[in-house]
Coordinates of N, CA and C in Angstrom, one line a residue:
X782 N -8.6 8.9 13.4 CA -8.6 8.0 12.3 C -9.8 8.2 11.5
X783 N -10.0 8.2 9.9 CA -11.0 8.5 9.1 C -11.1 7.2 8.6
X784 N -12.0 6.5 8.3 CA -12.4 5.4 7.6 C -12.6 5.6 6.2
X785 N -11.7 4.7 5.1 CA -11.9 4.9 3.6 C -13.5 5.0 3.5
X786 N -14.1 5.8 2.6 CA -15.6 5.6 1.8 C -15.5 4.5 1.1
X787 N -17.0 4.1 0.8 CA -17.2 3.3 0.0 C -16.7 3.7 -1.5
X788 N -16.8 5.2 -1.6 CA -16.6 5.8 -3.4 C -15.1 5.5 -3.4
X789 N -14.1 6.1 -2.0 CA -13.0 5.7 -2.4 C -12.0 4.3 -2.4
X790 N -12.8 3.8 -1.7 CA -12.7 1.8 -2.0 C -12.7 1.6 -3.4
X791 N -14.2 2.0 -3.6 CA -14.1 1.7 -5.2 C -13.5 2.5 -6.2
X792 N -12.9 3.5 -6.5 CA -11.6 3.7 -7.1 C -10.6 3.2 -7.0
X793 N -10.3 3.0 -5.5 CA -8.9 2.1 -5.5 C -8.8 1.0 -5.8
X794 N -10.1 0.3 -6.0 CA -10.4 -1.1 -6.4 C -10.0 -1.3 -8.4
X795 N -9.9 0.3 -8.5 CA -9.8 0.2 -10.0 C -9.4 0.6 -10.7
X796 N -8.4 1.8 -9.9 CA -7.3 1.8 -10.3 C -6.2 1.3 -10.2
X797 N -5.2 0.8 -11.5 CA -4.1 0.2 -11.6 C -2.7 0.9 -10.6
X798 N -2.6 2.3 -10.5 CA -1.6 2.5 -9.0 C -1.8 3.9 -8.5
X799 N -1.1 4.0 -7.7 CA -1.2 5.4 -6.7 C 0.2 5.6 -6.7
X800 N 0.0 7.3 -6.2 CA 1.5 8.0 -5.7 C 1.6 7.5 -4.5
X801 N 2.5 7.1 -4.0 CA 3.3 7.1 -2.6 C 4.3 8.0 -2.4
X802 N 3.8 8.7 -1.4 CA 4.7 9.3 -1.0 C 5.1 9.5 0.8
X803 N 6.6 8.9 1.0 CA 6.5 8.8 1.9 C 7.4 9.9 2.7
X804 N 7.0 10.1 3.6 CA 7.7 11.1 4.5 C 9.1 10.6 5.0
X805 N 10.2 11.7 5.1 CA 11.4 11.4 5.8 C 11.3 11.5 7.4
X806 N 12.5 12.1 7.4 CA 12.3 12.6 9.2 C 12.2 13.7 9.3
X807 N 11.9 14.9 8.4 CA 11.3 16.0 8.4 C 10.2 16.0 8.2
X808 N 9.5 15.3 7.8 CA 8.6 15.0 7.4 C 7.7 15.8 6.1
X809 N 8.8 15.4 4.9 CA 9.0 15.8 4.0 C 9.0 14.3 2.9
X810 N 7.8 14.9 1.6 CA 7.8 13.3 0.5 C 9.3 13.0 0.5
X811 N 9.7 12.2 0.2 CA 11.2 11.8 -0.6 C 11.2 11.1 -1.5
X812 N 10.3 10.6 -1.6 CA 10.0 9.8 -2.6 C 8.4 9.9 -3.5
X813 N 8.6 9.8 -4.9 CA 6.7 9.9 -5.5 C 7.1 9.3 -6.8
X814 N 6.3 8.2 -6.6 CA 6.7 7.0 -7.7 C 5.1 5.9 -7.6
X815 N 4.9 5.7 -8.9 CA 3.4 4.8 -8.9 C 3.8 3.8 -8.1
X816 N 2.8 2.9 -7.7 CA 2.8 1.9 -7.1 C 1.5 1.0 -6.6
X817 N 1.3 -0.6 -7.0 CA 0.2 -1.2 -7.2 C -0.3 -1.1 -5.5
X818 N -1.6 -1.2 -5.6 CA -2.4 -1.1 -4.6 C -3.6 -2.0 -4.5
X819 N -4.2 -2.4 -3.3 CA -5.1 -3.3 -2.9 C -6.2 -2.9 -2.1
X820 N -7.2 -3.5 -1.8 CA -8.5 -3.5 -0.8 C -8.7 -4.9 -1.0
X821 N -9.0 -5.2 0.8 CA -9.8 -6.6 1.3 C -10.3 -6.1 2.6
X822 N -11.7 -6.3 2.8 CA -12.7 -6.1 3.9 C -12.6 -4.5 4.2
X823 N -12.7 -3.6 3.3 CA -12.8 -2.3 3.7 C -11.0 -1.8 3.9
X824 N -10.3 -2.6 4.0 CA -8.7 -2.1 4.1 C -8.0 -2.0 2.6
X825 N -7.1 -1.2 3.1 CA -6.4 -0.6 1.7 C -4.7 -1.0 2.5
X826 N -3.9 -1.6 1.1 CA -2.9 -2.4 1.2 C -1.9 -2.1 -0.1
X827 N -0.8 -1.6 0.8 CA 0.4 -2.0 -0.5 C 1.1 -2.9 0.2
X828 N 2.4 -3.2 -1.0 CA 3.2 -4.0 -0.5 C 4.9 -3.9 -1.0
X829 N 6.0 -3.7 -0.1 CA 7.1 -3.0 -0.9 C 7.8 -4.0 -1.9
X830 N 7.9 -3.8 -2.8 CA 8.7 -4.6 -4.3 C 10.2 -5.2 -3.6
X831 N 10.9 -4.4 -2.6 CA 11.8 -4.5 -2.1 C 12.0 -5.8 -0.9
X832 N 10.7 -5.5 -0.5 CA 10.4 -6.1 0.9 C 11.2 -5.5 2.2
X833 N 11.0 -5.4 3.1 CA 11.3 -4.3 4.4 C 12.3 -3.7 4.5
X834 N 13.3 -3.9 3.2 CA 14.4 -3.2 3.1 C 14.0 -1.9 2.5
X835 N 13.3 -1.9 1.7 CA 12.6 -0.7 0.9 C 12.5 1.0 1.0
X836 N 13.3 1.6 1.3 CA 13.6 2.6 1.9 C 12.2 3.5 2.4
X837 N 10.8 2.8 1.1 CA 9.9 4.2 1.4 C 9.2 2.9 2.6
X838 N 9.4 1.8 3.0 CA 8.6 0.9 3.9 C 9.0 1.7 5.3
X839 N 10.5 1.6 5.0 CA 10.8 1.8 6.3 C 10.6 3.3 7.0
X840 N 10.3 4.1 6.1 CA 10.4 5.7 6.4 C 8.3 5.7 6.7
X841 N 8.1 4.9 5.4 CA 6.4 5.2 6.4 C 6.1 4.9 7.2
X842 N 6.5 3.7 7.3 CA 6.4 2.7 9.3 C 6.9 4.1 10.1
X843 N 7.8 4.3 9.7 CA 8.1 5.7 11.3 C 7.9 6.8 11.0
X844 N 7.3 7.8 9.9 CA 6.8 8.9 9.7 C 5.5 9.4 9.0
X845 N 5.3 8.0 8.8 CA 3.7 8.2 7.7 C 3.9 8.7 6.6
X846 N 3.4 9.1 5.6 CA 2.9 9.7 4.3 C 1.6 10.3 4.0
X847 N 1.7 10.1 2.3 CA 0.4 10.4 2.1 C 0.6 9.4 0.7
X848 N -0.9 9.2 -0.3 CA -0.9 8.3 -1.0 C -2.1 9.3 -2.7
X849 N -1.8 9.2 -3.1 CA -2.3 10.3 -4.3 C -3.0 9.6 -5.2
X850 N -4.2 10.0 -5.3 CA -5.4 8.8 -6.6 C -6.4 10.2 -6.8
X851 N -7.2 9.5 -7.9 CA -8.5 10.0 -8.5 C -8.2 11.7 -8.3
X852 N -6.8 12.3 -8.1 CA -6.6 13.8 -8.3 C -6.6 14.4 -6.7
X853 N -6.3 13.7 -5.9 CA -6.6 14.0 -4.1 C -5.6 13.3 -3.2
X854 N -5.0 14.3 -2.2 CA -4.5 14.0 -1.7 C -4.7 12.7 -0.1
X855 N -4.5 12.0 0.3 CA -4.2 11.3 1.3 C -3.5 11.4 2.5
X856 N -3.8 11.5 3.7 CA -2.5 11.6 4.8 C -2.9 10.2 5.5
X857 N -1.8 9.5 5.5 CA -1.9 8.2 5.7 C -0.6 7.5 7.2
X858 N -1.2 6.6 7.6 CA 0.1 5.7 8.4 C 0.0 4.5 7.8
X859 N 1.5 4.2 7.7 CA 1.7 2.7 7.2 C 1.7 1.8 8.6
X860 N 0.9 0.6 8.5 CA 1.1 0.2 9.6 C 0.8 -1.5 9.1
X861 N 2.5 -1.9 9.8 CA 2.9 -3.6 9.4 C 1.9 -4.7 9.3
X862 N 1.8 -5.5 8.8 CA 0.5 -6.7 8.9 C 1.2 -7.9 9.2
X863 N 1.2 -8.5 10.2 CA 1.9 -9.5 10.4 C 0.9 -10.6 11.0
X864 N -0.1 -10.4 10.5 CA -1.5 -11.6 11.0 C -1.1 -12.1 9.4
X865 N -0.6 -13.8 9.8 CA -0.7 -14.9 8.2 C -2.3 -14.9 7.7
X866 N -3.1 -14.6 8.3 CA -4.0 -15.3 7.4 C -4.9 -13.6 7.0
X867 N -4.4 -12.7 7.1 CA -4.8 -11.1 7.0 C -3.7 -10.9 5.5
X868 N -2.6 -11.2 5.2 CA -1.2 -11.8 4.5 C -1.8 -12.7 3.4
X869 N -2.4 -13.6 3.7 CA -3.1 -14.4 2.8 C -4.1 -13.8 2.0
X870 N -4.7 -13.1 2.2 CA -5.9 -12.2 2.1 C -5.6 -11.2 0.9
X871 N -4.2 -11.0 1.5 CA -4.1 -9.6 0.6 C -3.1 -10.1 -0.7
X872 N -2.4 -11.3 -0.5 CA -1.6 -12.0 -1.2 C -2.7 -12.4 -2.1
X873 N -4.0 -12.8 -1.9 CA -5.2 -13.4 -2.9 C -5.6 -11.7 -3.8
X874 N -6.0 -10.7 -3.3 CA -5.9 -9.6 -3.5 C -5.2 -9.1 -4.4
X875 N -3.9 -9.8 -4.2 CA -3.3 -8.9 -5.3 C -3.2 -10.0 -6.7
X876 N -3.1 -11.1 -6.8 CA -3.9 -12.4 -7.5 C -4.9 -11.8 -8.4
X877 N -5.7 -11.5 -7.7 CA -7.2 -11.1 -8.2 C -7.2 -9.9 -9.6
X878 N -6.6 -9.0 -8.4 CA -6.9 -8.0 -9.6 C -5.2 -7.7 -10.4
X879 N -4.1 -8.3 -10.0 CA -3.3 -7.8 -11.4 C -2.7 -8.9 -12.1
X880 N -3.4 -10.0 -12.3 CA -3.1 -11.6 -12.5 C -2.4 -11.4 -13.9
X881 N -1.6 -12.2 -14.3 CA -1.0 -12.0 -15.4 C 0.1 -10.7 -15.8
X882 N 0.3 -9.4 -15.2 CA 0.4 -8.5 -15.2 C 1.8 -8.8 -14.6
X883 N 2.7 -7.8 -14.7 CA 4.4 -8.0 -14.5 C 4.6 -6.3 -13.5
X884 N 5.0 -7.0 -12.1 CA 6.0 -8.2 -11.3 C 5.2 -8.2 -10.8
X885 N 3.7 -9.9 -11.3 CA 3.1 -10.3 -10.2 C 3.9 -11.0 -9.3
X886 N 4.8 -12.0 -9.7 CA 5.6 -12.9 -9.4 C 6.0 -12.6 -8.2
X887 N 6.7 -11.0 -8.3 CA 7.3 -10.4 -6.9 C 6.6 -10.4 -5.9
X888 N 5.4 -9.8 -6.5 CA 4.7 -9.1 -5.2 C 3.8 -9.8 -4.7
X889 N 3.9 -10.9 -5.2 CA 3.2 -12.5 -4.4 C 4.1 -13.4 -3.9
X890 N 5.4 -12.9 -3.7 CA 6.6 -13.3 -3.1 C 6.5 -13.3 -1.6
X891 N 7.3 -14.0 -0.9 CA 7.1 -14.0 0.7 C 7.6 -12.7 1.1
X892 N 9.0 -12.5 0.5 CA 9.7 -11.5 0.6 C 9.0 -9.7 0.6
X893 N 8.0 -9.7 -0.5 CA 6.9 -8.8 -0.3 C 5.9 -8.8 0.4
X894 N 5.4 -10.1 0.4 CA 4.3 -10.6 1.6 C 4.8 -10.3 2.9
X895 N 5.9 -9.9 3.3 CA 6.8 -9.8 5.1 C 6.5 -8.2 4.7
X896 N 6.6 -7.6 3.7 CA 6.3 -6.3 3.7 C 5.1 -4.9 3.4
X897 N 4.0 -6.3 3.8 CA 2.2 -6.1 3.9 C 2.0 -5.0 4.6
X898 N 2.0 -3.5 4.1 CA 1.5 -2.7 5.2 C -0.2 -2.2 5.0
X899 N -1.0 -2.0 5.8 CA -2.3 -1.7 6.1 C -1.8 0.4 6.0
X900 N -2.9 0.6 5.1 CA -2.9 2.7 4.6 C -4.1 2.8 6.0
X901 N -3.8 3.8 6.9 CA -4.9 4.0 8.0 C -4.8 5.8 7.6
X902 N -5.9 5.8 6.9 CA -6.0 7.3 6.6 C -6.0 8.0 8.4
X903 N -5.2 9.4 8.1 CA -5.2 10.3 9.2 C -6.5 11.3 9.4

């Protein structure tokens, strides 16, 4: 396991979204589509618009991905957050930085909040 940098915390802290791309069961992208992104305490956080039905939630939970910013690739594991007050954290997180911004509504929804995954770079 590699720990995010401080330089790439702070890009992600400031950039508006990343590629996801998540692996099938070949372990092949199937999907590459923007998507909003978070940091709290050194962790990097998305969250599926779908919530756990989400096709690329469920395919990262069991194959991993990778995640694409500032021109560089990522090899990542998605891995569930199901600590409420870790949920809260990232639910204020995402508050913080896309406030006003459309579909905050969603993704401060419970329904997205059940689908809090933690990026553990490979």
């Amino acid at each position: 396991m590699t720990e995010w940098t401080k330089d790439e915390l702070a890009v992600l802290n400031e950039v508006t979204t990343v590629q996801n791309h998540p692996f099938d069961d070949n372990g092949q992208s199937f999907q590459d589509y923007p998507i909003w992104i978070v940091t709290n305490h050194n962790n990097v956080y998305l969250r599926a618009g779908k919530g756990k039905d989400s096709k690329w939630y469920e395919a990262g939970l069991k194959n991993g991905g990778q995640i694409e910013f500032n021109g560089e690739n990522y090899a990542i594991s998605y891995v569930a957050v199901d600590d409420p007050q870790e949920i809260k954290n990232v639910t204020q997180a995402y508050l913080d930085k896309y406030h006003g911004q459309y579909p905050i509504d969603m993704m401060i929804s419970d329904k997205c909040a059940e689908a809090t995954v933690k990026l553990v770079r490979k």
